[in-house]
Short mmCIF file of C-alpha atoms in Angstrom, two decimals:
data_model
loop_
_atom_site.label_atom_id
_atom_site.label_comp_id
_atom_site.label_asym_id
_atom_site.label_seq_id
_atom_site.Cartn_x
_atom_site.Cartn_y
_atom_site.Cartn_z
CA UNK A 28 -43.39 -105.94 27.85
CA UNK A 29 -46.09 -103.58 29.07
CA UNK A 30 -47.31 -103.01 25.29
CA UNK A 31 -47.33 -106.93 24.51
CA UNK A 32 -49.69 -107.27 27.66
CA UNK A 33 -52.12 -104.79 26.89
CA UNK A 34 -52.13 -105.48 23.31
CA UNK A 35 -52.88 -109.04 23.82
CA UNK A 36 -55.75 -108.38 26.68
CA UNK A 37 -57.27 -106.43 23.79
CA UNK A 38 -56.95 -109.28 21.04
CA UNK A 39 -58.96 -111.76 23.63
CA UNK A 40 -62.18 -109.17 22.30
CA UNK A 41 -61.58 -109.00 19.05
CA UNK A 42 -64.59 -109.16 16.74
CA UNK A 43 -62.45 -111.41 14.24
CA UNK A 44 -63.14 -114.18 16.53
CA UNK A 45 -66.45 -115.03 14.73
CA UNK A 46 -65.12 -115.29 11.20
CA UNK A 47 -65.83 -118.29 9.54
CA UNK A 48 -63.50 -120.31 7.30
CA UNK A 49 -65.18 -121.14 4.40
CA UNK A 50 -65.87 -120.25 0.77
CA UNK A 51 -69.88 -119.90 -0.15
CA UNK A 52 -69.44 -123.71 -1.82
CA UNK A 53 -67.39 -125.18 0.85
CA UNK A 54 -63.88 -125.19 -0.16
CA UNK A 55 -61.52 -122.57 1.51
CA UNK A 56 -59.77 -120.92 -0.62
CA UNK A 57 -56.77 -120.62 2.16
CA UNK A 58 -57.62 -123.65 3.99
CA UNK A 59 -58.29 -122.75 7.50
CA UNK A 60 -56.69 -119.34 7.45
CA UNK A 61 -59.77 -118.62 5.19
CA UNK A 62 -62.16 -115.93 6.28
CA UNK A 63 -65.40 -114.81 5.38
CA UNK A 64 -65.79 -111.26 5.42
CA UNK A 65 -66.08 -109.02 2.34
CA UNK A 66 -66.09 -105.99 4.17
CA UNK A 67 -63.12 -103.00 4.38
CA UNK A 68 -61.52 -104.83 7.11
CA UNK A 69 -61.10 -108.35 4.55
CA UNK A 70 -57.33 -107.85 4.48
CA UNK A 71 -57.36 -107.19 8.02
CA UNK A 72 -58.37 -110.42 10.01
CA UNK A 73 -56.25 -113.08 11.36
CA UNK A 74 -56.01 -116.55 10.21
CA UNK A 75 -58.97 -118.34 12.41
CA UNK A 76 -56.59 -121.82 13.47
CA UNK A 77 -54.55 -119.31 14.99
CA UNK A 78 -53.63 -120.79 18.38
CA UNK A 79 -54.27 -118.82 21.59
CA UNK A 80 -50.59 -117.65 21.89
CA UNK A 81 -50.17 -116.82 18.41
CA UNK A 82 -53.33 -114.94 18.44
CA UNK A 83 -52.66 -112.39 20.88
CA UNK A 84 -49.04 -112.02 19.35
CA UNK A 85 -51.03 -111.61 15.90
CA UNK A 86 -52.72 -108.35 17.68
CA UNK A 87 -49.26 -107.19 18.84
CA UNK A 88 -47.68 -107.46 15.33
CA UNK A 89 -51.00 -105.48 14.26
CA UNK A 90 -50.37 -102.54 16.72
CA UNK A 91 -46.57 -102.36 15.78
CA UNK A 92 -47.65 -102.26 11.73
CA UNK A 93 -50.43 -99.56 12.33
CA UNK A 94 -48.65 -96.89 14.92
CA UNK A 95 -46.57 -94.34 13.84
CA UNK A 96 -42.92 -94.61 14.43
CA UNK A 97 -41.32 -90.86 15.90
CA UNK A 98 -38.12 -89.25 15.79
CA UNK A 99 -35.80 -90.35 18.34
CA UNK A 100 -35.11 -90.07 21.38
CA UNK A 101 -38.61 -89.78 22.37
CA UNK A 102 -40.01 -90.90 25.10
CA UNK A 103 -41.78 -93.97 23.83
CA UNK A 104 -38.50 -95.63 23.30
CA UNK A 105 -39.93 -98.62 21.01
CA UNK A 106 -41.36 -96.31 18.69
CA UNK A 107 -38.69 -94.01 18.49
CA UNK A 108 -35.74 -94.54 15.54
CA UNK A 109 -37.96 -93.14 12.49
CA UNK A 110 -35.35 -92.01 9.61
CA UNK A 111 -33.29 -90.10 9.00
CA UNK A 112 -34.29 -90.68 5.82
CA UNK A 113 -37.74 -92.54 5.14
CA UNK A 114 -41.10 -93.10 2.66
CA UNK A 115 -43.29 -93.54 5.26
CA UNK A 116 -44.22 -93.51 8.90
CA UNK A 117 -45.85 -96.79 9.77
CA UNK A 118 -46.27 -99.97 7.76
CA UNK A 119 -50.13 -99.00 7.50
CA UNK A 120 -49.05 -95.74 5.23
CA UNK A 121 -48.52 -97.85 2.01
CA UNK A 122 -50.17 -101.10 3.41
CA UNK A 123 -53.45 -99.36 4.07
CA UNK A 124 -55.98 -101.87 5.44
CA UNK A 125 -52.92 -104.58 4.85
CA UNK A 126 -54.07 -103.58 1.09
CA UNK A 127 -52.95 -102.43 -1.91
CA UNK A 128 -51.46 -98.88 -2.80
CA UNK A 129 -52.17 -96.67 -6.03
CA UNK A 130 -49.55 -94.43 -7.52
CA UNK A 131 -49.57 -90.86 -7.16
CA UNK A 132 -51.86 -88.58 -9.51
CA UNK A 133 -50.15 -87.16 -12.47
CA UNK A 134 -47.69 -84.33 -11.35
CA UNK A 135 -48.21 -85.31 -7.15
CA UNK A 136 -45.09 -86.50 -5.43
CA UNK A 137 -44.99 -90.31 -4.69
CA UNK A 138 -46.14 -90.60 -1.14
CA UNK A 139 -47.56 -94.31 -0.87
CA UNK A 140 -45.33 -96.20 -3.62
CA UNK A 141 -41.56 -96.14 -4.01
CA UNK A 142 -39.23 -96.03 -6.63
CA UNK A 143 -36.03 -98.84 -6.36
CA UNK A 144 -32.63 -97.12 -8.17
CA UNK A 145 -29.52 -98.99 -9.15
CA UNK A 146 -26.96 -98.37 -11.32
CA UNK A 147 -25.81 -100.95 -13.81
CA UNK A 148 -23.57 -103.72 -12.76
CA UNK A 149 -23.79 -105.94 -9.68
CA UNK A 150 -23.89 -105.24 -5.86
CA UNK A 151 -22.65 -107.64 -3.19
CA UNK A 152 -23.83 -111.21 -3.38
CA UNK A 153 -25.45 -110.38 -7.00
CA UNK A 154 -28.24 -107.87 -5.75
CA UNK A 155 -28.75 -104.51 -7.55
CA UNK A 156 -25.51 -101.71 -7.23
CA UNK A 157 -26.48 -98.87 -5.19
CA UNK A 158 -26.56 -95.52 -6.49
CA UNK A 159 -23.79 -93.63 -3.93
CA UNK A 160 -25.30 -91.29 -3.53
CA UNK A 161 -28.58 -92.04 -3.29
CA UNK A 162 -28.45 -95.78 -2.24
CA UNK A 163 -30.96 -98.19 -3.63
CA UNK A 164 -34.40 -96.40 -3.42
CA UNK A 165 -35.60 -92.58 -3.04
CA UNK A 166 -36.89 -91.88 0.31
CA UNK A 167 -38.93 -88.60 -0.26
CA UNK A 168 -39.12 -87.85 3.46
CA UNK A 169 -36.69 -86.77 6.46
CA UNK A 170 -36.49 -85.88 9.88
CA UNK A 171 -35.66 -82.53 10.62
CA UNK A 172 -32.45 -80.86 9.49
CA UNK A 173 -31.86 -83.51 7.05
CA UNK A 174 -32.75 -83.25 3.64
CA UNK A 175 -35.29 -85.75 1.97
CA UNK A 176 -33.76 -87.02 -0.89
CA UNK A 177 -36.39 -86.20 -4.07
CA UNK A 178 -39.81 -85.95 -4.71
CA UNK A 179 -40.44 -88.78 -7.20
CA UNK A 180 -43.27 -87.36 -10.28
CA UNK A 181 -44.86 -89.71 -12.77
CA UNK A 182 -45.98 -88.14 -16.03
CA UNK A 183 -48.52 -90.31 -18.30
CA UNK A 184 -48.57 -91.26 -21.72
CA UNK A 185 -51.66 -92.30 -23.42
CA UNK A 186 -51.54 -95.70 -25.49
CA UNK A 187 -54.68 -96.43 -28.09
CA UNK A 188 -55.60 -100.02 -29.31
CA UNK A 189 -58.95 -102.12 -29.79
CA UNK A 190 -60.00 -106.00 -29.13
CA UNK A 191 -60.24 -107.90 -31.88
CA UNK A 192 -64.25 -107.01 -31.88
CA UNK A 193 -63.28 -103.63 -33.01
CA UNK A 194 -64.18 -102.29 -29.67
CA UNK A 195 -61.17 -99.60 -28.51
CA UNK A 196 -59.02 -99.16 -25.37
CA UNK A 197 -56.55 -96.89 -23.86
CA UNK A 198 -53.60 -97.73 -21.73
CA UNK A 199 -51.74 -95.69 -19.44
CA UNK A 200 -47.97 -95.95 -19.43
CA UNK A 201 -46.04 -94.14 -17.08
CA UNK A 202 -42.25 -92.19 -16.89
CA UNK A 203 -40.43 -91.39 -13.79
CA UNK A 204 -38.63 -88.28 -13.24
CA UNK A 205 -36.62 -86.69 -9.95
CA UNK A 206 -37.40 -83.09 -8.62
CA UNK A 207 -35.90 -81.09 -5.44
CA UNK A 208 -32.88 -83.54 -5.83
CA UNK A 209 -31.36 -83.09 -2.48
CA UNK A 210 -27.86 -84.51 -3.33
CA UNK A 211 -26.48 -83.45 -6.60
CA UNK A 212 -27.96 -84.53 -10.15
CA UNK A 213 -29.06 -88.69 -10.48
CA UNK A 214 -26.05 -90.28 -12.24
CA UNK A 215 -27.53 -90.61 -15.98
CA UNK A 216 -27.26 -94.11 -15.89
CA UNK A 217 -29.94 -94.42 -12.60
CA UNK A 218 -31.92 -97.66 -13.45
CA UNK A 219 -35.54 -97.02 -11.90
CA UNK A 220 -38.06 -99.33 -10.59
CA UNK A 221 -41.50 -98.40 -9.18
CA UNK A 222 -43.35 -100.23 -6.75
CA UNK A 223 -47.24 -99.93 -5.37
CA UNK A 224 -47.00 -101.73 -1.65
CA UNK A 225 -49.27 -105.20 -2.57
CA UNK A 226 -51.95 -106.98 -0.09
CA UNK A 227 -50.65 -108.73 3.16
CA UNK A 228 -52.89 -111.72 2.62
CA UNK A 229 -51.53 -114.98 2.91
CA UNK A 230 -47.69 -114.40 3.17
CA UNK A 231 -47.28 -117.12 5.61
CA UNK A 232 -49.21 -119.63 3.54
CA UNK A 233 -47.12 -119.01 0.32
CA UNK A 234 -43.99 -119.12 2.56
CA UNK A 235 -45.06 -122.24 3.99
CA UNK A 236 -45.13 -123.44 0.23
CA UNK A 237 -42.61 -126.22 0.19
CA UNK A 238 -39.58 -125.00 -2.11
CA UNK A 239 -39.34 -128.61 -4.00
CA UNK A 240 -42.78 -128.19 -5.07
CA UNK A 241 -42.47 -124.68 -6.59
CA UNK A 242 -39.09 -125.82 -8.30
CA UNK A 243 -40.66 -128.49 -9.89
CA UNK A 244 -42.88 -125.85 -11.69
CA UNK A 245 -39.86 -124.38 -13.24
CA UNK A 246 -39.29 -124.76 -17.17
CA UNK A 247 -36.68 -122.40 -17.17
CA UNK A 248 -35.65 -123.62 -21.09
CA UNK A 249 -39.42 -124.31 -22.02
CA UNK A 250 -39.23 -127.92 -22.59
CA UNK A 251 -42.83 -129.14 -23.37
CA UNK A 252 -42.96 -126.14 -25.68
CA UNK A 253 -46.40 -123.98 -24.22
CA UNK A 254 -43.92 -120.74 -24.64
CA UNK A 255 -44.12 -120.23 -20.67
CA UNK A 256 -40.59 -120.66 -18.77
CA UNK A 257 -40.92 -119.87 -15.43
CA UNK A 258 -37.88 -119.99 -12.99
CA UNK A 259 -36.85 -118.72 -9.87
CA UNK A 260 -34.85 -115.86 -8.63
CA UNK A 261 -31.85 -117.25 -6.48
CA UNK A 262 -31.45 -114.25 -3.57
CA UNK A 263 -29.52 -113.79 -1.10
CA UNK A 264 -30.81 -114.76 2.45
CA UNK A 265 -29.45 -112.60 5.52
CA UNK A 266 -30.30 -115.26 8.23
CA UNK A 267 -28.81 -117.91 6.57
CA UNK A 268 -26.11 -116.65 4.75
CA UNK A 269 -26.49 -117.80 1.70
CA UNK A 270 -28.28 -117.73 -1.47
CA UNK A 271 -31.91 -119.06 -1.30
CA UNK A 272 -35.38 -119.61 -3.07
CA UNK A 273 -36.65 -115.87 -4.01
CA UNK A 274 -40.40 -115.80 -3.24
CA UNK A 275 -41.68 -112.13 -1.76
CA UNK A 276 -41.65 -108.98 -3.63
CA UNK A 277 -42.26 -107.96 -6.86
CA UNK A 278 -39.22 -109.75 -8.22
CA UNK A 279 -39.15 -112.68 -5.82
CA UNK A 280 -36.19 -110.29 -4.41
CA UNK A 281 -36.92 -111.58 -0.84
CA UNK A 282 -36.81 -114.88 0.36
CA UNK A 283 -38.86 -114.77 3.55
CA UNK A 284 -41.46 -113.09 5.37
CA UNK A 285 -38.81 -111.85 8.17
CA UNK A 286 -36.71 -110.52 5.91
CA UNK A 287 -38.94 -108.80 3.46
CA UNK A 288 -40.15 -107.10 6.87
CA UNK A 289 -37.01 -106.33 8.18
CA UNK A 290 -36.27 -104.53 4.40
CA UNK A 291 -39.09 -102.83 4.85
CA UNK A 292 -38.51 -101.55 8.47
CA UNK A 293 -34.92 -100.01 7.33
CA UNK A 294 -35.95 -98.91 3.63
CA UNK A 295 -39.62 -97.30 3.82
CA UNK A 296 -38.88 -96.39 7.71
CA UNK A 297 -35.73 -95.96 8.50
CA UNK A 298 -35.83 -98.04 11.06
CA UNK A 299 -32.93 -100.70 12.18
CA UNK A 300 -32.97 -104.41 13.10
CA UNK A 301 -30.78 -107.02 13.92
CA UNK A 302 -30.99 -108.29 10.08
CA UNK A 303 -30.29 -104.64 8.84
CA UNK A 304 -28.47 -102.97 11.38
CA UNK A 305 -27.08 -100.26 9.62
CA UNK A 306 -29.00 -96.93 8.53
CA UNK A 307 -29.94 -96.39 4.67
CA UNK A 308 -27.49 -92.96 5.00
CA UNK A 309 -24.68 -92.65 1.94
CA UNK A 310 -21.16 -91.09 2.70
CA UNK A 311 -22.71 -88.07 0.83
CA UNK A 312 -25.55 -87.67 3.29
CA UNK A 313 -23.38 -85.96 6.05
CA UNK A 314 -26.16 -84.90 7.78
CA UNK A 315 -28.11 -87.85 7.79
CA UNK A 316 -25.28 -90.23 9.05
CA UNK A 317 -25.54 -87.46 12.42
CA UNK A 318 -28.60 -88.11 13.48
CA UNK A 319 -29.35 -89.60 16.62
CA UNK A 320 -30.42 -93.14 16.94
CA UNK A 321 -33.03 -95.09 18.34
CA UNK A 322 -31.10 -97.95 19.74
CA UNK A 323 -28.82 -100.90 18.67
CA UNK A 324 -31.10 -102.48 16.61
CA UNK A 325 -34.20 -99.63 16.72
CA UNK A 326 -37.00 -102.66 16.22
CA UNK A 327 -36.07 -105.07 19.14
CA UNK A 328 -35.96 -108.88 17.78
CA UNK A 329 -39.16 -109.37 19.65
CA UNK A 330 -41.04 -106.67 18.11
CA UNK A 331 -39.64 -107.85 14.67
CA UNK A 332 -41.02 -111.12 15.67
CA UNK A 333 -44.04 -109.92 16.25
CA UNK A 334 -45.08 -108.05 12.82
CA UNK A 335 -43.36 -110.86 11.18
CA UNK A 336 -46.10 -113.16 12.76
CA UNK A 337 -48.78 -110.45 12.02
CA UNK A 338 -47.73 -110.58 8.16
CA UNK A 339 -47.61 -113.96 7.87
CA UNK A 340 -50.55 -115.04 9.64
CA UNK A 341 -53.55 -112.70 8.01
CA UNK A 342 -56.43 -114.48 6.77
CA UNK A 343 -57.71 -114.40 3.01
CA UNK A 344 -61.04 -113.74 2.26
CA UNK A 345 -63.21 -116.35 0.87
CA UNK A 346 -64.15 -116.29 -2.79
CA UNK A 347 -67.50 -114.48 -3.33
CA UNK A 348 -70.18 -115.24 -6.25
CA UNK A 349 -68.46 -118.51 -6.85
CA UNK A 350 -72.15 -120.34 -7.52
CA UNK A 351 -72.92 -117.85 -9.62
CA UNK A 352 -73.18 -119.30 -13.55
CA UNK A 353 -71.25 -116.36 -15.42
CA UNK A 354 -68.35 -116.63 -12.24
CA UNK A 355 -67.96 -120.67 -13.60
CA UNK A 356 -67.99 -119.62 -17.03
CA UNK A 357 -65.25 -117.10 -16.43
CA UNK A 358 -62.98 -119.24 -14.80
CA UNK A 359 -63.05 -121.88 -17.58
CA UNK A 360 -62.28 -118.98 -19.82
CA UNK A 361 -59.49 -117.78 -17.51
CA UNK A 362 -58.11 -121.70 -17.95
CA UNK A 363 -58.85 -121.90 -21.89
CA UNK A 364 -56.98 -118.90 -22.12
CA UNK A 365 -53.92 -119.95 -20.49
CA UNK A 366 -53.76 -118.01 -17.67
CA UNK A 367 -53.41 -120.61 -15.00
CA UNK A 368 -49.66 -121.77 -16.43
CA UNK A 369 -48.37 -118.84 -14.57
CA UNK A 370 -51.17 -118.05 -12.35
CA UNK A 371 -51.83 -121.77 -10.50
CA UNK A 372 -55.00 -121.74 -8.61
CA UNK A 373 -53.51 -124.75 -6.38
CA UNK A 374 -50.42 -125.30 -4.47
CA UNK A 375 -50.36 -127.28 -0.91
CA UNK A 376 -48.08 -125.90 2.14
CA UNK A 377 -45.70 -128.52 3.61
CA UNK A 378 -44.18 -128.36 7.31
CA UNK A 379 -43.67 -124.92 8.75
CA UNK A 380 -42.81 -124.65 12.05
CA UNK A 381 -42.80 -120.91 12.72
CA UNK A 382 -46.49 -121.31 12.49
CA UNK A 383 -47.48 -124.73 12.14
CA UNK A 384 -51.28 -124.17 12.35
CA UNK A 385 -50.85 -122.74 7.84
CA UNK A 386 -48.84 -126.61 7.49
CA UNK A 387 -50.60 -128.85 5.52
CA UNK A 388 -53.67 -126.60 3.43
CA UNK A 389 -54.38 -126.81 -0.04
CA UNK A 390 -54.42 -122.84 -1.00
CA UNK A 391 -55.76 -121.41 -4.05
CA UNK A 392 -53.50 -118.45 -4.63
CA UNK A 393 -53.09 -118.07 -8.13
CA UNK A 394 -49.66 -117.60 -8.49
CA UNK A 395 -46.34 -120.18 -9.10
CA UNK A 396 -44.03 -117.61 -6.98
CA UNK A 397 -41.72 -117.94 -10.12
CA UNK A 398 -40.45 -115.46 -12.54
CA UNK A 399 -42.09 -114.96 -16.07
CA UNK A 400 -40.76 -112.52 -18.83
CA UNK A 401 -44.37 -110.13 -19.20
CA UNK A 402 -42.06 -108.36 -22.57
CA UNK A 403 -40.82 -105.10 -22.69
CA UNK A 404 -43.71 -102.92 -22.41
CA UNK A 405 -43.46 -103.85 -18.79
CA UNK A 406 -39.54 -103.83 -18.25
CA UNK A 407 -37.95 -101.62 -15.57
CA UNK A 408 -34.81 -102.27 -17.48
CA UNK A 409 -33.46 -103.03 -14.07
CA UNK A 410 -31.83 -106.70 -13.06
CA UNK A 411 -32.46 -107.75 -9.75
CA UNK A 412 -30.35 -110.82 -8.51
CA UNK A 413 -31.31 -113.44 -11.86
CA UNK A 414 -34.57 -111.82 -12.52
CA UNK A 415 -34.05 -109.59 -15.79
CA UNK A 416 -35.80 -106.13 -16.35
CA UNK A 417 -38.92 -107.82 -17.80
CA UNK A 418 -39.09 -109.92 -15.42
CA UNK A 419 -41.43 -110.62 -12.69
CA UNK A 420 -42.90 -112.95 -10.12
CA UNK A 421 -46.35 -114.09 -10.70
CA UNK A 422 -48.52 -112.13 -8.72
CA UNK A 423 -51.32 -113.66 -6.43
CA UNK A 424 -54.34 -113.21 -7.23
CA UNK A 425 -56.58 -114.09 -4.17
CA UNK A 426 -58.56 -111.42 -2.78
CA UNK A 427 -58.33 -109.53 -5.79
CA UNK A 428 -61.93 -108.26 -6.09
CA UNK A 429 -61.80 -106.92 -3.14
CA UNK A 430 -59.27 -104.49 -3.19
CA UNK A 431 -61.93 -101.75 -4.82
CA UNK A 432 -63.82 -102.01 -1.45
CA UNK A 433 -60.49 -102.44 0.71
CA UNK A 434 -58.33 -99.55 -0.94
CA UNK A 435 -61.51 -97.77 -3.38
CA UNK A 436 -59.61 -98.59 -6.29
CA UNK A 437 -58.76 -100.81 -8.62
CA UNK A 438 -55.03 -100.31 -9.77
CA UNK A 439 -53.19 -103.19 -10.96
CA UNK A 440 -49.40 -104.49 -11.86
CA UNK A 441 -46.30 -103.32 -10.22
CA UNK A 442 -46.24 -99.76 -10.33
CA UNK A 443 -50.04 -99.39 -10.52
CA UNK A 444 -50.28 -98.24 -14.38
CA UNK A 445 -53.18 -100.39 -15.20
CA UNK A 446 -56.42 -98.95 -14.16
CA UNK A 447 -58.55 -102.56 -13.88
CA UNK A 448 -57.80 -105.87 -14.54
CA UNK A 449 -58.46 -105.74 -18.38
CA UNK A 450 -56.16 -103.36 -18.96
CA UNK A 451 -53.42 -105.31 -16.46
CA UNK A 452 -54.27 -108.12 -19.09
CA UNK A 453 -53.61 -106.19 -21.75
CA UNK A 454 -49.98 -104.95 -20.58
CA UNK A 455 -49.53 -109.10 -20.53
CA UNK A 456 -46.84 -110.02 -23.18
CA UNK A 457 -43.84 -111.96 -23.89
CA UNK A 458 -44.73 -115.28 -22.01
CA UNK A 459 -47.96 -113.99 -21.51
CA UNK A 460 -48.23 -112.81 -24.67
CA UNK A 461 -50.53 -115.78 -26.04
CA UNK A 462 -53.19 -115.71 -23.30
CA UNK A 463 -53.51 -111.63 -23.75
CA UNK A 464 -54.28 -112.03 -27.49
CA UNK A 465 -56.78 -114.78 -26.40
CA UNK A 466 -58.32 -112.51 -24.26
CA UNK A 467 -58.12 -109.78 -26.60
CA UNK A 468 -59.89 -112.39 -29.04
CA UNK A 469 -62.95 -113.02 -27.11
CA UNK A 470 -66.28 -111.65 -27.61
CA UNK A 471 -67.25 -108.46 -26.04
CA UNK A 472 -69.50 -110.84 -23.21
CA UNK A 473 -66.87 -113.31 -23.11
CA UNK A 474 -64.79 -110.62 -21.79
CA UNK A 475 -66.83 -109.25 -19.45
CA UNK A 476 -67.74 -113.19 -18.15
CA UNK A 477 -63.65 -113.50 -17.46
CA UNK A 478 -62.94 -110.03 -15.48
CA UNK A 479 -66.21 -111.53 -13.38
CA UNK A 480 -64.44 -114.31 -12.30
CA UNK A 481 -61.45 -112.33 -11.24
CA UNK A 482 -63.51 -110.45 -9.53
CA UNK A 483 -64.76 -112.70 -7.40
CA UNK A 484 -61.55 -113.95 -6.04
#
């Protein structure tokens, strides 16, 4: 109780106070949870409608996501639990800024990514099978006297192709191998996935989504014939007990901002709740399973409640440049190509009464939360409830020009292997596979005109 109070006194002088809600012509881009800042701390800022109780739980949630978890027992005892095994130490280590991560540079261990492992076949209530040994993602730290599990390495193979102006381009496509395997050799039938942590922004708002109104954007057997199919991923939901509308995570493998937390908290930290009370230790990680604990759940259902508010409730930043001539020319391009039918720039939020100030706002996300096939140059080979290895949910696209200045980079796509957004574009296939060629089509300027709309979202 003592941090809630002192973290709240401090939220009453926060400088995100003053942000304004509005895009440069007038219309938010996240209704009122839009803010105007362009700045390294975009990501970072609450939603402005925020009320009073809500905000100073917002600033809680933010202390909880940015402070290191230790090693229990310690003497902070609601920061102690870290591990055994873990990827990180705080939210904040992959979520830098609430932004984007990069992968690793060729031959570093992974450090602010993760790699997902299954083995072939289904675990309970359809989700991926564990490895047993090493469960269902690396962890490439420990705590002392346990082993870390592997050091995941990324080696890069160089692809060569040109538009159809003659002008070339190269592409990056990655592999995934295992060193300083603690446990024994990977079964050779490990299916991998890799995953760069994405932006916070705007959870709550595409939670708040209503689920009729993304279902009715399903064409799962393409019936009007545009050779786009989206569908969603049918999950399983912890709270409810049942099997629900996927919509967080790179596969829609999550159906709510809780839980996709609460995964997080036990996955990348090691750290228990009441949703996942159990520690991510295998029967063949003796050593692990010994450790000491930090409590019966380690995050208390308050704190969870607080970084759950925290995630949902971050603003997104206004669109920038929108007035400018070449940004409208772009965004007709990016609708003449056919981008949109995956990536929708408009979806409303319904009744949500977790936080019923995001209820009710036409958003501009650019993204149908549903799953699309992108082909197999993009395939993880790696089924994940009813998504398939190629897979994947649409990804948002709001604040996307502004992860260069949030992050200083500009890596794109799931596991980061696209360097900018033209080549992200240019990994685009199967259902996608008509709007890359269009891009890939355009005139050299043409291009250049649609990669300036993107970024000024």
């Amino acid at each position: 109780m003592k941090l809630r109070a002192l973290v709240a006194m401090s939220a009453l002088c926060s400088i995100a106070s003053g942000c304004r809600c509005s895009d440069p012509r007038g219309t938010p881009v996240a209704g009122s949870a839009t803010v105007e800042d362009a700045t390294r701390d975009a990501f970072s800022l609450p939603a402005p409608s925020l009320t009073p109780a809500h905000r100073a739980a917002f600033f809680v949630g933010n202390s909880l996501f940015n402070r290191s978890w230790v090693v229990a027992p310690a003497s902070l005892e609601s920061r102690d639990g870290l591990g055994p095994l873990f990827n990180a130490r705080s939210c904040s280590g992959c979520h830098f800024k609430d932004g984007r991560s990069r992968p690793p540079e060729p031959g570093e261990p992974m450090r602010t990514m993760l790699l997902r492992i299954s083995l072939p076949g289904l675990g309970p209530h359809g989700a991926p099978l564990p490895d047993p040994i090493y469960g269902d993602q690396i962890q490439g730290s420990a705590n002392p006297g346990v082993p870390a599990e592997a050091d995941v390495v990324i080696d890069y193979t160089t692809l060569r192709g040109a538009f159809a102006d003659g002008q070339p381009y190269e592409l990056t496509k990655p592999a995934y191998r295992l060193q300083h395997a603690a446990y024994g050799a990977p079964s050779a039938a490990l299916l991998v996935s890799p995953r760069v942590a994405p932006a916070m922004i705007g959870l709550g708002l595409l939670e708040a989504v209503p689920e009729q109104a993304l279902r009715e954007r399903e064409d799962p057997d393409d019936a009007n014939h545009d050779g786009v199919s989206g569908r969603a991923n049918w999950v399983w939901d912890v709270r409810r007990g049942q099997l629900s509308f996927g919509r967080f995570g790179w596969k829609a493998e999550q159906p709510s901002v809780e839980q996709q937390s609460a995964a997080a908290f036990v996955g990348d930290l090691g750290v228990t709740s009441s949703l996942f009370p159990d520690e991510s230790c295998t029967v063949a990680q003796a050593r692990c399973k010994e450790q000491p604990s930090g409590g019966s759940p380690e995050v208390s259902a308050e704190l969870l409640r607080d970084v759950v508010l925290y995630a949902r409730t971050l603003g997104v930043p206004a669109r920038r440049r929108r007035d400018v001539a070449g940004v409208r020319d772009g965004e007709r391009l990016f609708e003449r190509a056919g981008c949109g039918s995956c990536h929708a720039p408009t979806l409303q939020t319904g009744q949500f009464p977790a936080v019923p100030e995001l209820e009710q706002q036409e958003i501009h996300p650019y993204t149908d939360l549903l799953l699309h096939d992108l082909g197999p140059g993009l395939s993880d080979g790696r089924p994940t409830f009813g998504a398939s290895g190629g897979e994947w949910r649409t990804a948002p696209l709001w604040g996307l020009g502004l992860v260069r200045i949030v992050n200083e980079h500009t890596r794109l796509l799931h596991d980061g292997r696209a360097r900018d957004a033209s080549e992200a574009i240019l990994w685009h296939d199967g259902e996608a596979k008509a709007a890359r060629d269009a891009f890939s089509r355009m005139s050299r300027g043409e291009r250049r005109t649609l990669l300036d709309f993107l970024d000024s979202l």
